[in-house]
Amino acid sequence: MSLTAKDKAVVRAFWAKVSGKAQDVGCDALSRMLVVYPQTKTYFSHWPDLSPGLPRSGSMVTIKIDDLKAGLLTLSELHAFQLCIDPANFKILSHNILVVLAILFPADFTPEVHVSVDKFLAALALALAEKY
């Protein structure tokens, strides 16, 4: 399932609305993943406290949306060769991101947005798993 030009436009437009809360989305999605899928805590043992309020980091991946494989090559290599993250976790995190987006932005997270963002996150997970 590839991203169409319309999907990319929908993702960019939605991201423009929610990007101010990107760190909140990431933190909430990661916290949710660690609670619902406790086996994923293995990859975060370097964090002494895995409770809500985790370290926050944002990413402007949407600017790489036209070529995710090339744009995320360094991250893919990092996850595959240094961090040794199971790529199945990318799908788990993607699902949690969708849940948080739906909770935080109910009016903007329309069915059309849901489909396009889901496709984008699937493409993102695939690009991150490229070096496995």
Short mmCIF file of C-alpha atoms in Angstrom, two decimals:
data_model
loop_
_atom_site.label_atom_id
_atom_site.label_comp_id
_atom_site.label_asym_id
_atom_site.label_seq_id
_atom_site.Cartn_x
_atom_site.Cartn_y
_atom_site.Cartn_z
CA MET A 1 0.00 0.00 0.00
CA SER A 2 1.78 3.12 -1.18
CA LEU A 3 1.13 6.71 -0.34
CA THR A 4 -0.71 8.60 -3.05
CA ALA A 5 -0.27 12.30 -3.68
CA LYS A 6 -3.62 12.81 -1.94
CA ASP A 7 -2.45 10.82 1.11
CA LYS A 8 0.68 12.94 1.31
CA ALA A 9 -1.36 16.13 1.10
CA VAL A 10 -3.74 14.91 3.81
CA VAL A 11 -0.85 13.92 6.09
CA ARG A 12 0.92 17.25 5.56
CA ALA A 13 -2.28 19.24 6.22
CA PHE A 14 -3.09 17.23 9.34
CA TRP A 15 0.48 17.48 10.59
CA ALA A 16 0.37 21.26 10.14
CA LYS A 17 -2.57 21.31 12.57
CA VAL A 18 -1.08 18.99 15.19
CA SER A 19 2.67 19.57 14.99
CA GLY A 20 2.60 21.97 17.92
CA LYS A 21 1.72 18.97 20.09
CA ALA A 22 4.15 16.53 18.45
CA GLN A 23 6.09 15.97 21.65
CA ASP A 24 2.88 15.29 23.58
CA VAL A 25 1.74 12.82 20.92
CA GLY A 26 5.09 11.03 20.94
CA CYS A 27 5.32 10.91 24.72
CA ASP A 28 1.74 9.71 25.14
CA ALA A 29 2.09 7.09 22.40
CA LEU A 30 5.35 5.77 23.84
CA SER A 31 3.95 5.71 27.37
CA ARG A 32 0.84 3.90 26.15
CA MET A 33 2.97 1.37 24.24
CA LEU A 34 5.09 0.60 27.30
CA VAL A 35 2.01 -0.03 29.43
CA VAL A 36 -0.04 -2.01 26.91
CA TYR A 37 2.95 -3.91 25.48
CA PRO A 38 5.30 -4.25 28.49
CA GLN A 39 7.73 -6.42 26.48
CA THR A 40 8.75 -3.24 24.63
CA LYS A 41 10.34 -1.89 27.84
CA THR A 42 13.37 -4.04 26.97
CA TYR A 43 14.43 -1.44 24.43
CA PHE A 44 14.26 1.42 26.91
CA SER A 45 16.30 0.03 29.79
CA HIS A 46 18.61 3.07 29.59
CA TRP A 47 15.74 5.21 30.90
CA PRO A 48 15.58 4.88 34.69
CA ASP A 49 11.91 5.88 34.90
CA LEU A 50 9.41 4.54 32.37
CA SER A 51 6.41 6.36 33.79
CA PRO A 52 4.41 9.14 32.12
CA GLY A 53 6.52 12.19 31.44
CA LEU A 54 9.13 10.26 29.45
CA PRO A 55 11.86 12.15 27.64
CA ARG A 56 10.34 13.95 24.71
CA SER A 57 11.63 14.11 21.19
CA GLY A 58 9.96 15.34 18.06
CA SER A 59 10.58 14.51 14.44
CA MET A 60 9.73 16.25 11.23
CA VAL A 61 9.42 13.04 9.22
CA THR A 62 6.72 14.55 7.04
CA ILE A 63 9.38 16.58 5.25
CA LYS A 64 10.85 13.26 4.08
CA ILE A 65 7.48 11.88 3.00
CA ASP A 66 8.41 11.78 -0.71
CA ASP A 67 11.28 9.34 -0.11
CA LEU A 68 11.03 7.78 3.33
CA LYS A 69 13.59 5.03 2.61
CA ALA A 70 16.32 7.52 1.75
CA GLY A 71 15.20 10.07 4.32
CA LEU A 72 15.24 7.54 7.15
CA LEU A 73 18.26 5.48 6.09
CA THR A 74 20.41 6.64 9.01
CA LEU A 75 17.62 5.89 11.50
CA SER A 76 17.04 2.49 9.92
CA GLU A 77 20.73 1.65 10.28
CA LEU A 78 20.73 2.87 13.88
CA HIS A 79 17.70 0.77 14.80
CA ALA A 80 18.95 -2.33 12.98
CA PHE A 81 22.66 -2.36 13.80
CA GLN A 82 23.12 -0.48 17.07
CA LEU A 83 19.82 -0.53 18.94
CA CYS A 84 18.71 -3.94 17.57
CA ILE A 85 15.03 -3.00 17.83
CA ASP A 86 12.57 -5.66 16.72
CA PRO A 87 10.86 -4.07 13.69
CA ALA A 88 7.50 -5.43 14.90
CA ASN A 89 7.67 -2.66 17.51
CA PHE A 90 7.42 -0.01 14.78
CA LYS A 91 3.91 -1.28 14.01
CA ILE A 92 3.01 -1.34 17.70
CA LEU A 93 4.18 2.25 18.14
CA SER A 94 2.33 3.31 14.97
CA HIS A 95 -0.90 1.90 16.36
CA ASN A 96 -0.40 3.81 19.60
CA ILE A 97 0.31 7.02 17.69
CA LEU A 98 -3.01 6.58 15.86
CA VAL A 99 -4.84 6.08 19.17
CA VAL A 100 -3.30 9.21 20.69
CA LEU A 101 -4.01 11.30 17.59
CA ALA A 102 -7.65 10.20 17.68
CA ILE A 103 -7.89 11.10 21.37
CA LEU A 104 -6.14 14.47 21.18
CA PHE A 105 -7.62 15.66 17.87
CA PRO A 106 -11.08 14.09 17.55
CA ALA A 107 -12.50 16.78 15.25
CA ASP A 108 -9.52 16.74 12.88
CA PHE A 109 -8.93 12.98 12.90
CA THR A 110 -11.57 12.19 10.30
CA PRO A 111 -11.83 8.79 8.60
CA GLU A 112 -9.95 10.21 5.59
CA VAL A 113 -7.15 11.48 7.84
CA HIS A 114 -7.09 8.17 9.71
CA VAL A 115 -6.59 6.19 6.49
CA SER A 116 -3.85 8.48 5.16
CA VAL A 117 -1.99 8.74 8.48
CA ASP A 118 -2.23 4.96 8.92
CA LYS A 119 -0.74 4.44 5.45
CA PHE A 120 1.97 6.99 6.24
CA LEU A 121 2.88 5.29 9.51
CA ALA A 122 2.96 1.88 7.77
CA ALA A 123 5.31 3.32 5.13
CA LEU A 124 7.40 4.87 7.90
CA ALA A 125 7.66 1.53 9.72
CA LEU A 126 8.67 -0.16 6.48
CA ALA A 127 11.35 2.46 5.83
CA LEU A 128 12.72 2.07 9.36
CA ALA A 129 12.89 -1.70 8.85
CA GLU A 130 14.74 -1.31 5.54
CA LYS A 131 18.14 -2.38 6.93
CA TYR A 132 16.89 -5.50 8.71
#
